[in-house]
PDB file of N, CA, C and O and ligand atoms in Angstrom:
ATOM      1  N   MET A   1       0.842  -1.191   0.000  1.00 98.00           N
ATOM      2  CA  MET A   1       0.000   0.000   0.000  1.00 98.00           C
ATOM      3  C   MET A   1       0.876   1.238   0.000  1.00 98.00           C
ATOM      4  O   MET A   1       1.935   1.260   0.603  1.00 98.00           O
ATOM      5  N   LYS A   2       0.383   2.268  -0.660  1.00 98.00           N
ATOM      6  CA  LYS A   2       1.164   3.491  -0.818  1.00 98.00           C
ATOM      7  C   LYS A   2       0.888   4.481   0.316  1.00 98.00           C
ATOM      8  O   LYS A   2      -0.243   4.586   0.793  1.00 98.00           O
ATOM      9  N   VAL A   3       1.906   5.194   0.712  1.00 98.00           N
ATOM     10  CA  VAL A   3       1.735   6.265   1.689  1.00 98.00           C
ATOM     11  C   VAL A   3       2.269   7.563   1.082  1.00 98.00           C
ATOM     12  O   VAL A   3       3.296   7.567   0.389  1.00 98.00           O
ATOM     13  N   SER A   4       1.524   8.632   1.307  1.00 98.00           N
ATOM     14  CA  SER A   4       1.951   9.943   0.805  1.00 98.00           C
ATOM     15  C   SER A   4       1.443  11.011   1.763  1.00 98.00           C
ATOM     16  O   SER A   4       0.629  10.742   2.649  1.00 98.00           O
ATOM     17  N   ILE A   5       1.931  12.217   1.592  1.00 98.00           N
ATOM     18  CA  ILE A   5       1.522  13.335   2.436  1.00 98.00           C
ATOM     19  C   ILE A   5       0.943  14.438   1.567  1.00 98.00           C
ATOM     20  O   ILE A   5       1.560  14.850   0.576  1.00 98.00           O
ATOM     21  N   ASP A   6      -0.256  14.879   1.943  1.00 97.00           N
ATOM     22  CA  ASP A   6      -0.901  15.990   1.247  1.00 97.00           C
ATOM     23  C   ASP A   6      -0.316  17.287   1.793  1.00 97.00           C
ATOM     24  O   ASP A   6      -0.621  17.693   2.917  1.00 97.00           O
ATOM     25  N   GLN A   7       0.523  17.926   1.014  1.00 93.00           N
ATOM     26  CA  GLN A   7       1.213  19.115   1.512  1.00 93.00           C
ATOM     27  C   GLN A   7       0.299  20.327   1.621  1.00 93.00           C
ATOM     28  O   GLN A   7       0.678  21.338   2.212  1.00 93.00           O
ATOM     29  N   ASP A   8      -0.897  20.232   1.074  1.00 96.00           N
ATOM     30  CA  ASP A   8      -1.865  21.313   1.273  1.00 96.00           C
ATOM     31  C   ASP A   8      -2.430  21.275   2.694  1.00 96.00           C
ATOM     32  O   ASP A   8      -2.932  22.290   3.183  1.00 96.00           O
ATOM     33  N   LEU A   9      -2.369  20.101   3.327  1.00 98.00           N
ATOM     34  CA  LEU A   9      -2.893  19.943   4.689  1.00 98.00           C
ATOM     35  C   LEU A   9      -1.799  19.961   5.745  1.00 98.00           C
ATOM     36  O   LEU A   9      -2.008  20.449   6.851  1.00 98.00           O
ATOM     37  N   CYS A  10      -0.650  19.378   5.428  1.00 98.00           N
ATOM     38  CA  CYS A  10       0.449  19.276   6.384  1.00 98.00           C
ATOM     39  C   CYS A  10       0.928  20.652   6.803  1.00 98.00           C
ATOM     40  O   CYS A  10       1.078  21.546   5.979  1.00 98.00           O
ATOM     41  N   TYR A  11       1.175  20.808   8.102  1.00 97.00           N
ATOM     42  CA  TYR A  11       1.773  22.069   8.559  1.00 97.00           C
ATOM     43  C   TYR A  11       3.117  21.854   9.238  1.00 97.00           C
ATOM     44  O   TYR A  11       3.629  22.752   9.927  1.00 97.00           O
ATOM     45  N   GLY A  12       3.688  20.667   9.041  1.00 97.00           N
ATOM     46  CA  GLY A  12       5.060  20.436   9.491  1.00 97.00           C
ATOM     47  C   GLY A  12       5.240  20.219  10.971  1.00 97.00           C
ATOM     48  O   GLY A  12       6.291  20.550  11.526  1.00 97.00           O
ATOM     49  N   SER A  13       4.260  19.641  11.631  1.00 97.00           N
ATOM     50  CA  SER A  13       4.377  19.415  13.078  1.00 97.00           C
ATOM     51  C   SER A  13       5.523  18.465  13.421  1.00 97.00           C
ATOM     52  O   SER A  13       6.084  18.530  14.505  1.00 97.00           O
ATOM     53  N   GLY A  14       5.817  17.554  12.490  1.00 97.00           N
ATOM     54  CA  GLY A  14       6.893  16.592  12.721  1.00 97.00           C
ATOM     55  C   GLY A  14       6.475  15.359  13.495  1.00 97.00           C
ATOM     56  O   GLY A  14       7.303  14.490  13.766  1.00 97.00           O
ATOM     57  N   ASP A  15       5.214  15.256  13.868  1.00 98.00           N
ATOM     58  CA  ASP A  15       4.764  14.087  14.633  1.00 98.00           C
ATOM     59  C   ASP A  15       5.070  12.782  13.901  1.00 98.00           C
ATOM     60  O   ASP A  15       5.484  11.798  14.517  1.00 98.00           O
ATOM     61  N   CYS A  16       4.843  12.758  12.602  1.00 98.00           N
ATOM     62  CA  CYS A  16       5.052  11.525  11.837  1.00 98.00           C
ATOM     63  C   CYS A  16       6.532  11.127  11.844  1.00 98.00           C
ATOM     64  O   CYS A  16       6.848   9.934  11.908  1.00 98.00           O
ATOM     65  N   VAL A  17       7.410  12.102  11.803  1.00 98.00           N
ATOM     66  CA  VAL A  17       8.849  11.807  11.830  1.00 98.00           C
ATOM     67  C   VAL A  17       9.234  11.241  13.193  1.00 98.00           C
ATOM     68  O   VAL A  17      10.017  10.297  13.291  1.00 98.00           O
ATOM     69  N   TYR A  18       8.654  11.817  14.234  1.00 98.00           N
ATOM     70  CA  TYR A  18       8.918  11.326  15.587  1.00 98.00           C
ATOM     71  C   TYR A  18       8.458   9.877  15.725  1.00 98.00           C
ATOM     72  O   TYR A  18       9.156   9.047  16.308  1.00 98.00           O
ATOM     73  N   ARG A  19       7.298   9.561  15.148  1.00 98.00           N
ATOM     74  CA  ARG A  19       6.746   8.211  15.287  1.00 98.00           C
ATOM     75  C   ARG A  19       7.458   7.190  14.405  1.00 98.00           C
ATOM     76  O   ARG A  19       7.695   6.060  14.839  1.00 98.00           O
ATOM     77  N   VAL A  20       7.734   7.545  13.165  1.00 98.00           N
ATOM     78  CA  VAL A  20       8.304   6.563  12.229  1.00 98.00           C
ATOM     79  C   VAL A  20       9.423   7.216  11.407  1.00 98.00           C
ATOM     80  O   VAL A  20       9.267   7.493  10.211  1.00 98.00           O
ATOM     81  N   PRO A  21      10.569   7.435  12.031  1.00 98.00           N
ATOM     82  CA  PRO A  21      11.669   8.109  11.319  1.00 98.00           C
ATOM     83  C   PRO A  21      12.231   7.310  10.149  1.00 98.00           C
ATOM     84  O   PRO A  21      12.945   7.880   9.317  1.00 98.00           O
ATOM     85  N   SER A  22      11.918   6.032  10.071  1.00 98.00           N
ATOM     86  CA  SER A  22      12.401   5.220   8.952  1.00 98.00           C
ATOM     87  C   SER A  22      11.559   5.434   7.693  1.00 98.00           C
ATOM     88  O   SER A  22      11.939   4.971   6.612  1.00 98.00           O
ATOM     89  N   VAL A  23      10.432   6.130   7.827  1.00 98.00           N
ATOM     90  CA  VAL A  23       9.544   6.345   6.671  1.00 98.00           C
ATOM     91  C   VAL A  23       9.335   7.834   6.381  1.00 98.00           C
ATOM     92  O   VAL A  23       9.299   8.247   5.225  1.00 98.00           O
ATOM     93  N   PHE A  24       9.237   8.636   7.445  1.00 98.00           N
ATOM     94  CA  PHE A  24       8.915  10.055   7.255  1.00 98.00           C
ATOM     95  C   PHE A  24      10.110  10.955   7.553  1.00 98.00           C
ATOM     96  O   PHE A  24      10.988  10.623   8.343  1.00 98.00           O
ATOM     97  N   THR A  25      10.092  12.121   6.940  1.00 98.00           N
ATOM     98  CA  THR A  25      11.097  13.143   7.203  1.00 98.00           C
ATOM     99  C   THR A  25      10.413  14.500   7.048  1.00 98.00           C
ATOM    100  O   THR A  25       9.227  14.577   6.731  1.00 98.00           O
ATOM    101  N   VAL A  26      11.156  15.554   7.304  1.00 96.00           N
ATOM    102  CA  VAL A  26      10.638  16.906   7.066  1.00 96.00           C
ATOM    103  C   VAL A  26      11.542  17.579   6.048  1.00 96.00           C
ATOM    104  O   VAL A  26      12.772  17.576   6.187  1.00 96.00           O
ATOM    105  N   VAL A  27      10.941  18.116   5.006  1.00 96.00           N
ATOM    106  CA  VAL A  27      11.690  18.819   3.960  1.00 96.00           C
ATOM    107  C   VAL A  27      11.085  20.204   3.790  1.00 96.00           C
ATOM    108  O   VAL A  27       9.870  20.327   3.550  1.00 96.00           O
ATOM    109  N   ASP A  28      11.913  21.221   3.961  1.00 95.00           N
ATOM    110  CA  ASP A  28      11.451  22.603   3.794  1.00 95.00           C
ATOM    111  C   ASP A  28      10.221  22.902   4.656  1.00 95.00           C
ATOM    112  O   ASP A  28       9.305  23.615   4.240  1.00 95.00           O
ATOM    113  N   GLY A  29      10.202  22.325   5.844  1.00 95.00           N
ATOM    114  CA  GLY A  29       9.138  22.635   6.786  1.00 95.00           C
ATOM    115  C   GLY A  29       7.871  21.818   6.632  1.00 95.00           C
ATOM    116  O   GLY A  29       6.899  22.048   7.352  1.00 95.00           O
ATOM    117  N   PHE A  30       7.877  20.848   5.723  1.00 96.00           N
ATOM    118  CA  PHE A  30       6.703  19.994   5.536  1.00 96.00           C
ATOM    119  C   PHE A  30       7.097  18.526   5.650  1.00 96.00           C
ATOM    120  O   PHE A  30       8.211  18.148   5.284  1.00 96.00           O
ATOM    121  N   GLY A  31       6.151  17.725   6.122  1.00 98.00           N
ATOM    122  CA  GLY A  31       6.392  16.300   6.183  1.00 98.00           C
ATOM    123  C   GLY A  31       6.553  15.722   4.789  1.00 98.00           C
ATOM    124  O   GLY A  31       5.962  16.217   3.822  1.00 98.00           O
ATOM    125  N   ALA A  32       7.363  14.663   4.695  1.00 98.00           N
ATOM    126  CA  ALA A  32       7.583  13.999   3.410  1.00 98.00           C
ATOM    127  C   ALA A  32       7.889  12.530   3.665  1.00 98.00           C
ATOM    128  O   ALA A  32       8.324  12.150   4.753  1.00 98.00           O
ATOM    129  N   VAL A  33       7.630  11.724   2.670  1.00 98.00           N
ATOM    130  CA  VAL A  33       7.971  10.304   2.736  1.00 98.00           C
ATOM    131  C   VAL A  33       9.382  10.142   2.174  1.00 98.00           C
ATOM    132  O   VAL A  33       9.712  10.706   1.129  1.00 98.00           O
ATOM    133  N   LEU A  34      10.201   9.401   2.903  1.00 98.00           N
ATOM    134  CA  LEU A  34      11.567   9.199   2.442  1.00 98.00           C
ATOM    135  C   LEU A  34      11.579   8.482   1.092  1.00 98.00           C
ATOM    136  O   LEU A  34      10.755   7.583   0.853  1.00 98.00           O
ATOM    137  N   PRO A  35      12.484   8.848   0.214  1.00 98.00           N
ATOM    138  CA  PRO A  35      12.593   8.180  -1.086  1.00 98.00           C
ATOM    139  C   PRO A  35      12.743   6.664  -0.907  1.00 98.00           C
ATOM    140  O   PRO A  35      13.522   6.208  -0.077  1.00 98.00           O
ATOM    141  N   GLY A  36      11.958   5.912  -1.644  1.00 98.00           N
ATOM    142  CA  GLY A  36      12.018   4.458  -1.574  1.00 98.00           C
ATOM    143  C   GLY A  36      11.110   3.850  -0.525  1.00 98.00           C
ATOM    144  O   GLY A  36      10.977   2.627  -0.441  1.00 98.00           O
ATOM    145  N   ARG A  37      10.454   4.696   0.307  1.00 98.00           N
ATOM    146  CA  ARG A  37       9.572   4.166   1.354  1.00 98.00           C
ATOM    147  C   ARG A  37       8.094   4.415   1.035  1.00 98.00           C
ATOM    148  O   ARG A  37       7.239   4.253   1.900  1.00 98.00           O
ATOM    149  N   GLU A  38       7.800   4.789  -0.180  1.00 98.00           N
ATOM    150  CA  GLU A  38       6.415   5.105  -0.560  1.00 98.00           C
ATOM    151  C   GLU A  38       5.487   3.889  -0.499  1.00 98.00           C
ATOM    152  O   GLU A  38       4.273   4.032  -0.544  1.00 98.00           O
ATOM    153  N   ASP A  39       6.073   2.703  -0.390  1.00 98.00           N
ATOM    154  CA  ASP A  39       5.257   1.486  -0.354  1.00 98.00           C
ATOM    155  C   ASP A  39       5.030   0.991   1.077  1.00 98.00           C
ATOM    156  O   ASP A  39       4.622  -0.151   1.284  1.00 98.00           O
ATOM    157  N   ALA A  40       5.278   1.831   2.069  1.00 98.00           N
ATOM    158  CA  ALA A  40       5.212   1.412   3.478  1.00 98.00           C
ATOM    159  C   ALA A  40       3.830   1.602   4.093  1.00 98.00           C
ATOM    160  O   ALA A  40       3.669   1.530   5.306  1.00 98.00           O
ATOM    161  N   GLY A  41       2.802   1.790   3.263  1.00 98.00           N
ATOM    162  CA  GLY A  41       1.474   2.110   3.778  1.00 98.00           C
ATOM    163  C   GLY A  41       0.812   1.029   4.603  1.00 98.00           C
ATOM    164  O   GLY A  41      -0.117   1.310   5.354  1.00 98.00           O
ATOM    165  N   ALA A  42       1.271  -0.203   4.487  1.00 97.00           N
ATOM    166  CA  ALA A  42       0.658  -1.290   5.250  1.00 97.00           C
ATOM    167  C   ALA A  42       1.269  -1.434   6.643  1.00 97.00           C
ATOM    168  O   ALA A  42       0.726  -2.154   7.482  1.00 97.00           O
ATOM    169  N   ASP A  43       2.367  -0.765   6.895  1.00 97.00           N
ATOM    170  CA  ASP A  43       3.056  -0.848   8.192  1.00 97.00           C
ATOM    171  C   ASP A  43       2.160  -0.300   9.301  1.00 97.00           C
ATOM    172  O   ASP A  43       1.599   0.786   9.173  1.00 97.00           O
ATOM    173  N   ALA A  44       2.034  -1.061  10.383  1.00 98.00           N
ATOM    174  CA  ALA A  44       1.140  -0.647  11.478  1.00 98.00           C
ATOM    175  C   ALA A  44       1.532   0.708  12.056  1.00 98.00           C
ATOM    176  O   ALA A  44       0.666   1.515  12.410  1.00 98.00           O
ATOM    177  N   LEU A  45       2.816   0.970  12.150  1.00 98.00           N
ATOM    178  CA  LEU A  45       3.253   2.251  12.709  1.00 98.00           C
ATOM    179  C   LEU A  45       2.927   3.403  11.766  1.00 98.00           C
ATOM    180  O   LEU A  45       2.618   4.517  12.210  1.00 98.00           O
ATOM    181  N   VAL A  46       2.996   3.141  10.472  1.00 98.00           N
ATOM    182  CA  VAL A  46       2.642   4.169   9.493  1.00 98.00           C
ATOM    183  C   VAL A  46       1.147   4.476   9.571  1.00 98.00           C
ATOM    184  O   VAL A  46       0.723   5.627   9.538  1.00 98.00           O
ATOM    185  N   ARG A  47       0.361   3.422   9.744  1.00 98.00           N
ATOM    186  CA  ARG A  47      -1.093   3.617   9.877  1.00 98.00           C
ATOM    187  C   ARG A  47      -1.421   4.417  11.140  1.00 98.00           C
ATOM    188  O   ARG A  47      -2.280   5.296  11.136  1.00 98.00           O
ATOM    189  N   GLU A  48      -0.700   4.113  12.191  1.00 98.00           N
ATOM    190  CA  GLU A  48      -0.922   4.842  13.439  1.00 98.00           C
ATOM    191  C   GLU A  48      -0.530   6.313  13.259  1.00 98.00           C
ATOM    192  O   GLU A  48      -1.227   7.218  13.729  1.00 98.00           O
ATOM    193  N   ALA A  49       0.583   6.557  12.572  1.00 98.00           N
ATOM    194  CA  ALA A  49       1.010   7.929  12.322  1.00 98.00           C
ATOM    195  C   ALA A  49      -0.042   8.675  11.513  1.00 98.00           C
ATOM    196  O   ALA A  49      -0.316   9.862  11.764  1.00 98.00           O
ATOM    197  N   ALA A  50      -0.660   7.985  10.562  1.00 98.00           N
ATOM    198  CA  ALA A  50      -1.710   8.619   9.748  1.00 98.00           C
ATOM    199  C   ALA A  50      -2.923   8.961  10.611  1.00 98.00           C
ATOM    200  O   ALA A  50      -3.490  10.055  10.493  1.00 98.00           O
ATOM    201  N   GLU A  51      -3.288   8.037  11.504  1.00 98.00           N
ATOM    202  CA  GLU A  51      -4.437   8.293  12.377  1.00 98.00           C
ATOM    203  C   GLU A  51      -4.185   9.473  13.306  1.00 98.00           C
ATOM    204  O   GLU A  51      -5.095  10.234  13.630  1.00 98.00           O
ATOM    205  N   LYS A  52      -2.932   9.612  13.727  1.00 98.00           N
ATOM    206  CA  LYS A  52      -2.619  10.628  14.739  1.00 98.00           C
ATOM    207  C   LYS A  52      -2.058  11.915  14.161  1.00 98.00           C
ATOM    208  O   LYS A  52      -1.773  12.854  14.915  1.00 98.00           O
ATOM    209  N   CYS A  53      -1.897  11.988  12.863  1.00 98.00           N
ATOM    210  CA  CYS A  53      -1.454  13.246  12.245  1.00 98.00           C
ATOM    211  C   CYS A  53      -2.472  14.336  12.602  1.00 98.00           C
ATOM    212  O   CYS A  53      -3.665  14.185  12.331  1.00 98.00           O
ATOM    213  N   PRO A  54      -2.029  15.426  13.210  1.00 98.00           N
ATOM    214  CA  PRO A  54      -2.962  16.453  13.670  1.00 98.00           C
ATOM    215  C   PRO A  54      -3.725  17.147  12.552  1.00 98.00           C
ATOM    216  O   PRO A  54      -4.759  17.774  12.818  1.00 98.00           O
ATOM    217  N   SER A  55      -3.279  17.035  11.314  1.00 98.00           N
ATOM    218  CA  SER A  55      -4.020  17.663  10.226  1.00 98.00           C
ATOM    219  C   SER A  55      -4.551  16.641   9.219  1.00 98.00           C
ATOM    220  O   SER A  55      -5.021  17.018   8.153  1.00 98.00           O
ATOM    221  N   GLN A  56      -4.473  15.352   9.569  1.00 98.00           N
ATOM    222  CA  GLN A  56      -4.983  14.288   8.690  1.00 98.00           C
ATOM    223  C   GLN A  56      -4.407  14.402   7.278  1.00 98.00           C
ATOM    224  O   GLN A  56      -5.112  14.248   6.284  1.00 98.00           O
ATOM    225  N   ALA A  57      -3.118  14.673   7.213  1.00 98.00           N
ATOM    226  CA  ALA A  57      -2.470  14.903   5.919  1.00 98.00           C
ATOM    227  C   ALA A  57      -1.851  13.658   5.313  1.00 98.00           C
ATOM    228  O   ALA A  57      -1.437  13.682   4.155  1.00 98.00           O
ATOM    229  N   ILE A  58      -1.781  12.567   6.093  1.00 98.00           N
ATOM    230  CA  ILE A  58      -1.120  11.357   5.590  1.00 98.00           C
ATOM    231  C   ILE A  58      -2.140  10.474   4.891  1.00 98.00           C
ATOM    232  O   ILE A  58      -3.157  10.093   5.477  1.00 98.00           O
ATOM    233  N   ARG A  59      -1.876  10.165   3.644  1.00 98.00           N
ATOM    234  CA  ARG A  59      -2.779   9.350   2.827  1.00 98.00           C
ATOM    235  C   ARG A  59      -2.211   7.934   2.686  1.00 98.00           C
ATOM    236  O   ARG A  59      -1.048   7.758   2.369  1.00 98.00           O
ATOM    237  N   ILE A  60      -3.072   6.960   2.905  1.00 98.00           N
ATOM    238  CA  ILE A  60      -2.708   5.566   2.668  1.00 98.00           C
ATOM    239  C   ILE A  60      -3.711   5.004   1.690  1.00 98.00           C
ATOM    240  O   ILE A  60      -4.920   5.086   1.912  1.00 98.00           O
ATOM    241  N   GLU A  61      -3.215   4.455   0.602  1.00 97.00           N
ATOM    242  CA  GLU A  61      -4.124   3.950  -0.428  1.00 97.00           C
ATOM    243  C   GLU A  61      -3.493   2.820  -1.200  1.00 97.00           C
ATOM    244  O   GLU A  61      -2.294   2.608  -1.144  1.00 97.00           O
ATOM    245  N   GLY A  62      -4.324   2.137  -1.934  1.00 89.00           N
ATOM    246  CA  GLY A  62      -3.853   1.043  -2.760  1.00 89.00           C
ATOM    247  C   GLY A  62      -4.094  -0.240  -2.064  1.00 89.00           C
ATOM    248  O   GLY A  62      -3.698  -1.285  -2.304  1.00 89.00           O
TER     249      GLY A  62
HETATM  250  S1  LIG B 101       2.280  14.538  11.406  1.00 50.73           S
HETATM  251 FE1  LIG B 101       0.985  15.352   9.747  1.00 50.73          FE
HETATM  252  S2  LIG B 101       1.066  17.592   9.948  1.00 50.73           S
HETATM  253 FE2  LIG B 101       2.789  16.731  11.112  1.00 50.73          FE
HETATM  254  S3  LIG B 101       4.541  16.731   9.666  1.00 50.73           S
HETATM  255 FE3  LIG B 101       3.569  14.723   9.562  1.00 50.73          FE
HETATM  256  S4  LIG B 101       2.103  14.876   7.856  1.00 50.73           S
HETATM  257 FE4  LIG B 101       2.635  16.962   8.476  1.00 50.73          FE
END
């Protein structure tokens, strides 16, 4: 499953990076998925990060 971040919603809180630093990072003040980790959407920690993102900016699909 794919994971991505909607940068129109993200405000760069960094919560996702704190929770799953192996998948998320912050670039130019916004959350981002690390290159090569876009397929990590099925990971339980990634799902939890999506649920707890304060702006609901993390998308999991596929
Ligand atoms: S937790 Fe949500 S709002 Fe915060 S940096 Fe990550 S995607 Fe952006």
